[in-house]
mmCIF file of C-alpha atoms in Angstrom:
data_model
loop_
_atom_site.group_PDB
_atom_site.id
_atom_site.type_symbol
_atom_site.label_atom_id
_atom_site.label_comp_id
_atom_site.label_asym_id
_atom_site.label_seq_id
_atom_site.Cartn_x
_atom_site.Cartn_y
_atom_site.Cartn_z
ATOM 1 C CA MET A 21 14.830 6.070 27.943
ATOM 2 C CA ASN A 22 17.778 6.342 25.633
ATOM 3 C CA ARG A 23 20.716 7.794 27.510
ATOM 4 C CA ALA A 24 23.594 7.837 25.059
ATOM 5 C CA ALA A 25 26.764 9.834 25.603
ATOM 6 C CA ASP A 26 24.831 13.111 25.323
ATOM 7 C CA ARG A 27 25.336 15.951 27.744
ATOM 8 C CA LEU A 28 22.700 16.669 30.324
ATOM 9 C CA PHE A 29 20.618 19.813 30.221
ATOM 10 C CA LEU A 30 22.028 22.796 32.131
ATOM 11 C CA GLY A 31 22.452 21.956 35.804
ATOM 12 C CA ALA A 32 20.621 18.627 35.554
ATOM 13 C CA ALA A 33 21.561 15.277 37.036
ATOM 14 C CA ALA A 34 20.864 11.772 35.737
ATOM 15 C CA GLU A 35 18.560 10.794 38.582
ATOM 16 C CA PRO A 36 15.214 8.949 38.665
ATOM 17 C CA CYS A 37 13.258 11.692 40.450
ATOM 18 C CA GLY A 38 13.416 15.443 40.741
ATOM 19 C CA ASP A 39 11.444 18.651 40.913
ATOM 20 C CA ALA A 40 11.666 18.956 37.118
ATOM 21 C CA VAL A 41 12.279 16.169 34.611
ATOM 22 C CA VAL A 42 13.768 16.921 31.182
ATOM 23 C CA LEU A 43 12.991 14.474 28.375
ATOM 24 C CA GLY A 44 13.920 14.556 24.696
ATOM 25 C CA ALA A 45 11.512 13.478 21.965
ATOM 26 C CA PRO A 46 13.513 13.477 18.711
ATOM 27 C CA LEU A 47 10.612 12.698 16.377
ATOM 28 C CA ASP A 48 11.201 13.981 12.830
ATOM 29 C CA VAL A 49 8.876 12.242 10.362
ATOM 30 C CA THR A 50 6.084 14.508 9.103
ATOM 31 C CA GLU A 51 7.854 17.846 8.639
ATOM 32 C CA SER A 52 6.490 19.527 5.506
ATOM 33 C CA PHE A 53 9.207 22.049 4.620
ATOM 34 C CA LEU A 54 12.557 21.418 6.283
ATOM 35 C CA ALA A 55 13.487 18.313 8.280
ATOM 36 C CA GLY A 56 16.051 17.886 11.044
ATOM 37 C CA THR A 57 14.192 18.473 14.317
ATOM 38 C CA SER A 58 15.423 15.119 15.610
ATOM 39 C CA MET A 59 18.720 16.872 16.310
ATOM 40 C CA ALA A 60 17.113 19.465 18.577
ATOM 41 C CA PRO A 61 17.165 17.690 21.979
ATOM 42 C CA ARG A 62 20.863 16.895 21.642
ATOM 43 C CA THR A 63 21.728 20.391 20.417
ATOM 44 C CA ILE A 64 19.649 22.252 22.995
ATOM 45 C CA ARG A 65 21.273 20.266 25.785
ATOM 46 C CA ALA A 66 24.741 20.980 24.381
ATOM 47 C CA VAL A 67 24.245 24.744 24.053
ATOM 48 C CA SER A 68 22.417 25.114 27.375
ATOM 49 C CA ASP A 69 25.782 25.433 29.109
ATOM 50 C CA VAL A 70 26.190 28.899 27.593
ATOM 51 C CA LEU A 71 23.492 30.050 30.020
ATOM 52 C CA GLU A 72 23.750 30.726 33.722
ATOM 53 C CA THR A 73 21.627 28.595 36.025
ATOM 54 C CA TYR A 74 20.341 31.804 37.675
ATOM 55 C CA SER A 75 17.375 33.804 36.357
ATOM 56 C CA PRO A 76 17.736 37.455 37.384
ATOM 57 C CA ILE A 77 14.092 38.160 36.527
ATOM 58 C CA LEU A 78 12.727 35.315 38.660
ATOM 59 C CA ARG A 79 15.556 35.567 41.222
ATOM 60 C CA ARG A 80 15.754 31.808 41.307
ATOM 61 C CA ASP A 81 18.494 29.358 40.432
ATOM 62 C CA LEU A 82 18.363 25.853 39.013
ATOM 63 C CA SER A 83 20.546 24.880 41.949
ATOM 64 C CA ASP A 84 17.477 25.537 44.107
ATOM 65 C CA LEU A 85 15.747 22.643 42.300
ATOM 66 C CA ASP A 86 16.398 18.979 41.815
ATOM 67 C CA LEU A 87 16.567 19.144 38.009
ATOM 68 C CA VAL A 88 16.994 15.761 36.339
ATOM 69 C CA ASP A 89 17.446 14.693 32.730
ATOM 70 C CA TRP A 90 16.047 11.336 31.667
ATOM 71 C CA GLY A 91 17.550 11.467 28.198
ATOM 72 C CA ASP A 92 15.552 10.820 25.039
ATOM 73 C CA VAL A 93 12.379 8.747 24.874
ATOM 74 C CA ALA A 94 13.116 5.556 22.929
ATOM 75 C CA PHE A 95 10.873 4.808 19.938
ATOM 76 C CA PRO A 96 11.169 3.560 16.332
ATOM 77 C CA PRO A 97 12.362 6.651 14.423
ATOM 78 C CA GLN A 98 9.831 6.404 11.564
ATOM 79 C CA ASP A 99 6.782 5.123 13.463
ATOM 80 C CA VAL A 100 4.688 8.088 14.596
ATOM 81 C CA THR A 101 2.047 5.994 16.357
ATOM 82 C CA ALA A 102 4.628 4.042 18.341
ATOM 83 C CA ALA A 103 6.469 7.258 19.160
ATOM 84 C CA LEU A 104 3.339 8.891 20.540
ATOM 85 C CA THR A 105 2.621 5.843 22.685
ATOM 86 C CA ALA A 106 6.150 5.916 24.098
ATOM 87 C CA ILE A 107 5.985 9.667 24.759
ATOM 88 C CA ASP A 108 2.585 9.263 26.424
ATOM 89 C CA GLN A 109 4.017 6.758 28.896
ATOM 90 C CA ALA A 110 7.279 8.635 29.465
ATOM 91 C CA VAL A 111 5.567 11.951 30.206
ATOM 92 C CA ASN A 112 3.021 10.253 32.463
ATOM 93 C CA ASP A 113 5.910 8.643 34.356
ATOM 94 C CA ALA A 114 7.764 11.951 34.491
ATOM 95 C CA ARG A 115 4.750 13.667 36.018
ATOM 96 C CA GLY A 116 4.866 11.067 38.759
ATOM 97 C CA ALA A 117 8.481 12.026 39.410
ATOM 98 C CA GLY A 118 8.388 15.804 38.923
ATOM 99 C CA PHE A 119 7.441 18.541 36.455
ATOM 100 C CA PRO A 120 7.868 17.206 32.879
ATOM 101 C CA LEU A 121 9.767 19.360 30.381
ATOM 102 C CA LEU A 122 9.705 17.795 26.922
ATOM 103 C CA ILE A 123 12.133 18.876 24.188
ATOM 104 C CA GLY A 124 11.000 18.132 20.612
ATOM 105 C CA GLY A 125 11.286 17.087 17.858
ATOM 106 C CA GLU A 126 8.423 18.014 15.615
ATOM 107 C CA HIS A 127 5.244 19.383 17.161
ATOM 108 C CA THR A 128 3.457 16.050 16.788
ATOM 109 C CA VAL A 129 5.176 14.953 20.023
ATOM 110 C CA THR A 130 2.826 17.229 21.967
ATOM 111 C CA LEU A 131 -0.080 14.878 21.273
ATOM 112 C CA GLY A 132 1.669 12.014 23.044
ATOM 113 C CA ALA A 133 2.577 14.251 25.969
ATOM 114 C CA VAL A 134 -0.960 15.610 26.316
ATOM 115 C CA ARG A 135 -2.340 12.073 26.313
ATOM 116 C CA GLY A 136 0.054 11.127 29.095
ATOM 117 C CA ILE A 137 -0.796 14.158 31.217
ATOM 118 C CA GLN A 138 -4.533 13.887 30.583
ATOM 119 C CA ARG A 139 -4.554 10.434 32.110
ATOM 120 C CA ARG A 140 -3.593 12.140 35.372
ATOM 121 C CA TYR A 141 -5.671 15.291 34.813
ATOM 122 C CA PRO A 142 -8.887 14.534 32.861
ATOM 123 C CA GLU A 143 -9.981 18.213 32.879
ATOM 124 C CA LEU A 144 -6.724 19.375 31.286
ATOM 125 C CA PHE A 145 -6.453 22.657 29.390
ATOM 126 C CA VAL A 146 -3.753 23.254 26.773
ATOM 127 C CA ILE A 147 -2.136 26.618 26.028
ATOM 128 C CA GLN A 148 -0.412 26.677 22.642
ATOM 129 C CA LEU A 149 2.133 29.335 21.642
ATOM 130 C CA ASP A 150 2.627 28.981 17.903
ATOM 131 C CA ALA A 151 2.785 30.796 14.587
ATOM 132 C CA HIS A 152 0.409 28.208 13.089
ATOM 133 C CA LEU A 153 -3.002 26.936 14.145
ATOM 134 C CA ASP A 154 -2.117 23.279 13.365
ATOM 135 C CA LEU A 155 -5.841 22.466 13.193
ATOM 136 C CA ARG A 156 -6.008 20.623 9.872
ATOM 137 C CA ASP A 157 -7.828 17.304 9.992
ATOM 138 C CA VAL A 158 -5.347 15.703 7.597
ATOM 139 C CA TYR A 159 -2.199 16.996 5.951
ATOM 140 C CA GLY A 160 -0.634 15.156 3.041
ATOM 141 C CA ALA A 161 -3.138 12.351 3.752
ATOM 142 C CA LEU A 162 -1.736 12.054 7.299
ATOM 143 C CA PRO A 163 -4.069 12.450 10.291
ATOM 144 C CA LEU A 164 -1.040 12.550 12.628
ATOM 145 C CA SER A 165 1.406 15.275 11.703
ATOM 146 C CA HIS A 166 2.870 18.565 12.872
ATOM 147 C CA ALA A 167 0.105 20.357 10.905
ATOM 148 C CA THR A 168 -2.750 18.378 12.514
ATOM 149 C CA VAL A 169 -1.420 18.033 16.040
ATOM 150 C CA MET A 170 -3.667 20.606 17.717
ATOM 151 C CA ARG A 171 -6.717 19.195 15.936
ATOM 152 C CA ARG A 172 -5.908 15.827 17.507
ATOM 153 C CA VAL A 173 -5.278 17.530 20.855
ATOM 154 C CA ALA A 174 -8.661 19.255 20.569
ATOM 155 C CA ASP A 175 -10.237 15.878 19.766
ATOM 156 C CA ALA A 176 -8.856 14.648 23.092
ATOM 157 C CA ILE A 177 -9.526 17.613 25.395
ATOM 158 C CA GLY A 178 -12.275 19.529 23.559
ATOM 159 C CA PHE A 179 -11.941 22.742 21.572
ATOM 160 C CA ASP A 180 -13.177 24.689 24.587
ATOM 161 C CA HIS A 181 -10.115 23.534 26.529
ATOM 162 C CA LEU A 182 -7.625 24.779 23.917
ATOM 163 C CA VAL A 183 -6.096 28.265 24.173
ATOM 164 C CA GLN A 184 -4.001 29.468 21.208
ATOM 165 C CA ALA A 185 -1.792 32.558 21.254
ATOM 166 C CA GLY A 186 0.717 34.158 18.911
ATOM 167 C CA VAL A 187 -0.967 32.585 15.880
ATOM 168 C CA ARG A 188 -0.525 34.320 12.534
ATOM 169 C CA SER A 189 -0.887 31.560 9.948
ATOM 170 C CA GLY A 190 -3.483 28.997 8.908
ATOM 171 C CA THR A 191 -6.056 28.167 6.273
ATOM 172 C CA ARG A 192 -9.460 29.829 6.086
ATOM 173 C CA GLU A 193 -10.970 26.576 7.350
ATOM 174 C CA GLU A 194 -8.572 26.432 10.299
ATOM 175 C CA PHE A 195 -9.395 29.969 11.393
ATOM 176 C CA GLU A 196 -13.104 29.204 11.156
ATOM 177 C CA LEU A 197 -12.547 26.072 13.240
ATOM 178 C CA ALA A 198 -10.470 28.020 15.764
ATOM 179 C CA CYS A 199 -13.599 29.967 16.703
ATOM 180 C CA GLN A 200 -14.574 26.871 18.713
ATOM 181 C CA CYS A 201 -11.467 27.178 20.866
ATOM 182 C CA LEU A 202 -11.576 28.889 24.219
ATOM 183 C CA ALA A 203 -9.314 31.567 22.746
ATOM 184 C CA SER A 204 -7.314 31.941 19.554
ATOM 185 C CA GLY A 205 -5.528 35.111 18.647
ATOM 186 C CA PHE A 206 -2.526 36.941 17.330
ATOM 187 C CA SER A 207 -1.541 38.535 20.620
ATOM 188 C CA LEU A 208 0.416 37.000 23.457
ATOM 189 C CA GLU A 209 -1.985 37.629 26.307
ATOM 190 C CA LEU A 210 -4.840 35.944 28.091
ATOM 191 C CA ALA A 211 -8.138 37.773 28.103
ATOM 192 C CA PRO A 212 -9.537 38.190 31.638
ATOM 193 C CA GLU A 213 -12.438 35.842 30.919
ATOM 194 C CA VAL A 214 -10.035 33.157 29.649
ATOM 195 C CA ARG A 215 -7.780 33.468 32.680
ATOM 196 C CA LYS A 216 -10.809 33.198 34.957
ATOM 197 C CA ARG A 217 -11.971 30.054 33.138
ATOM 198 C CA ILE A 218 -8.646 28.228 33.437
ATOM 199 C CA ALA A 219 -7.477 29.638 36.772
ATOM 200 C CA ALA A 220 -8.234 26.539 38.856
ATOM 201 C CA SER A 221 -7.473 23.928 36.192
ATOM 202 C CA PRO A 222 -4.390 21.890 35.269
ATOM 203 C CA ILE A 223 -2.661 23.270 32.168
ATOM 204 C CA TYR A 224 -0.274 21.797 29.612
ATOM 205 C CA LEU A 225 1.850 24.465 27.904
ATOM 206 C CA THR A 226 3.274 23.834 24.434
ATOM 207 C CA ILE A 227 5.688 26.281 22.808
ATOM 208 C CA ASP A 228 6.435 25.953 19.113
ATOM 209 C CA ILE A 229 9.638 27.954 18.691
ATOM 210 C CA ASP A 230 8.208 29.547 15.543
ATOM 211 C CA VAL A 231 5.973 31.699 17.742
ATOM 212 C CA LEU A 232 9.115 33.812 17.784
ATOM 213 C CA ASP A 233 9.762 35.987 14.773
ATOM 214 C CA PRO A 234 12.383 34.450 12.449
ATOM 215 C CA ALA A 235 14.677 37.338 13.367
ATOM 216 C CA PHE A 236 14.864 35.833 16.869
ATOM 217 C CA ALA A 237 14.525 32.153 15.906
ATOM 218 C CA PRO A 238 15.729 31.422 12.365
ATOM 219 C CA GLY A 239 16.305 27.743 13.163
ATOM 220 C CA THR A 240 12.857 26.299 12.606
ATOM 221 C CA GLY A 241 11.223 24.284 9.862
ATOM 222 C CA CYS A 242 8.355 26.618 8.905
ATOM 223 C CA PRO A 243 9.415 30.187 9.730
ATOM 224 C CA GLU A 244 6.585 32.719 9.677
ATOM 225 C CA PRO A 245 7.372 36.473 9.624
ATOM 226 C CA GLY A 246 5.537 38.835 11.935
ATOM 227 C CA GLY A 247 6.127 37.021 15.204
ATOM 228 C CA SER A 248 7.005 37.942 18.756
ATOM 229 C CA SER A 249 10.330 38.845 20.287
ATOM 230 C CA PHE A 250 11.948 36.601 22.870
ATOM 231 C CA THR A 251 11.154 39.146 25.572
ATOM 232 C CA GLU A 252 7.465 39.151 24.633
ATOM 233 C CA VAL A 253 7.286 35.360 24.779
ATOM 234 C CA VAL A 254 9.084 35.035 28.098
ATOM 235 C CA ASP A 255 6.984 37.829 29.587
ATOM 236 C CA PHE A 256 3.903 35.836 28.597
ATOM 237 C CA LEU A 257 5.333 32.837 30.454
ATOM 238 C CA TYR A 258 5.880 34.982 33.544
ATOM 239 C CA SER A 259 2.235 36.059 33.328
ATOM 240 C CA LEU A 260 1.227 32.405 33.837
ATOM 241 C CA ALA A 261 3.085 32.078 37.143
ATOM 242 C CA ASP A 262 -0.107 31.968 39.198
ATOM 243 C CA LEU A 263 -1.698 29.229 37.075
ATOM 244 C CA ASN A 264 -1.477 25.469 37.559
ATOM 245 C CA VAL A 265 0.851 24.539 34.710
ATOM 246 C CA VAL A 266 1.604 20.822 35.182
ATOM 247 C CA ALA A 267 3.854 20.091 32.176
ATOM 248 C CA ALA A 268 5.371 21.886 29.197
ATOM 249 C CA ASP A 269 7.261 21.396 25.981
ATOM 250 C CA VAL A 270 9.416 23.350 23.520
ATOM 251 C CA VAL A 271 9.319 21.992 19.967
ATOM 252 C CA GLU A 272 10.252 22.586 16.326
ATOM 253 C CA VAL A 273 13.840 23.792 16.745
ATOM 254 C CA LEU A 274 15.801 22.979 13.581
ATOM 255 C CA PRO A 275 19.536 23.139 14.323
ATOM 256 C CA THR A 276 20.612 22.717 10.678
ATOM 257 C CA SER A 277 18.880 25.997 9.759
ATOM 258 C CA ASP A 278 20.019 27.902 12.821
ATOM 259 C CA VAL A 279 22.453 30.817 12.913
ATOM 260 C CA ASN A 280 25.138 30.549 15.596
ATOM 261 C CA ASN A 281 22.763 28.346 17.652
ATOM 262 C CA VAL A 282 20.642 31.377 18.592
ATOM 263 C CA THR A 283 17.384 29.413 18.281
ATOM 264 C CA SER A 284 18.680 26.510 20.332
ATOM 265 C CA VAL A 285 19.927 28.876 23.026
ATOM 266 C CA ALA A 286 16.548 30.633 23.049
ATOM 267 C CA ALA A 287 14.856 27.257 23.496
ATOM 268 C CA ALA A 288 17.243 26.355 26.318
ATOM 269 C CA LYS A 289 16.521 29.623 28.088
ATOM 270 C CA LEU A 290 12.777 29.054 27.766
ATOM 271 C CA ILE A 291 13.240 25.608 29.322
ATOM 272 C CA ARG A 292 15.258 27.109 32.179
ATOM 273 C CA GLU A 293 12.567 29.693 32.884
ATOM 274 C CA LEU A 294 9.801 27.061 32.678
ATOM 275 C CA ALA A 295 11.585 24.908 35.239
ATOM 276 C CA LEU A 296 12.077 27.841 37.587
ATOM 277 C CA LEU A 297 8.490 29.048 37.156
ATOM 278 C CA PHE A 298 6.558 25.826 37.534
ATOM 279 C CA ALA A 299 8.673 23.185 39.269
ATOM 280 C CA ALA A 300 8.175 23.607 42.987
ATOM 281 C CA PRO A 301 11.234 22.634 45.059
ATOM 282 C CA CYS A 302 10.567 19.667 47.298
ATOM 283 C CA GLY A 303 10.530 20.433 50.974
#
């Protein structure tokens, strides 16, 4: 890990083990519109202090957990393959120490994290909250990119283990391909048959911040109008409380395009709620 002089995430300690483990993955190589997501882990940590550690909805406090921050995963900044390998190992290690919470970086980092978690949970399902399907086979001649990441994830876990929600953008071919997924849709809800299918299975949850409408999250590289409010997204997370979510990420925050850090603060609050929802206190 690369622990520079950065601040720790809200309420976290720099310890080797905990109930929840925060990691940064500042990959920023394949962005197609606006670059700068490498700054997100540092920025989200810095602004997290504007939040309280207590969630009044969940009636839980980060002080009830052993929340630790391992810093940023170390990898060559322009080598996507090496970065994914490093993230794979770091997230696998983090799962051995607690509940992994990965902060991107571009969405490509999710592939490395899913690989790391799948080594522990071969029957893994993935729930993706996103404005975009990200199911292209190649994008700009690249098979590994933020626009192909869920295609590569589906290659690893199977299309029938991929659940997509909040989607409102993609090519005709991507939407046709999405029919193979367990569920793909515009709404932020799980159909009863989908919930029944995944109820007893380990789940990786990935949140692209652009699932939020740009009015609520202007600081992202590919904003897509017509999205959800913050309340709608966090309510969806609360609806997953009875499921076996084993790791999660929040990706695609772009601090240089943000307005008064509102997107970074939203991301930090999502991370807080994820920790309180899915990281069981030891003992």
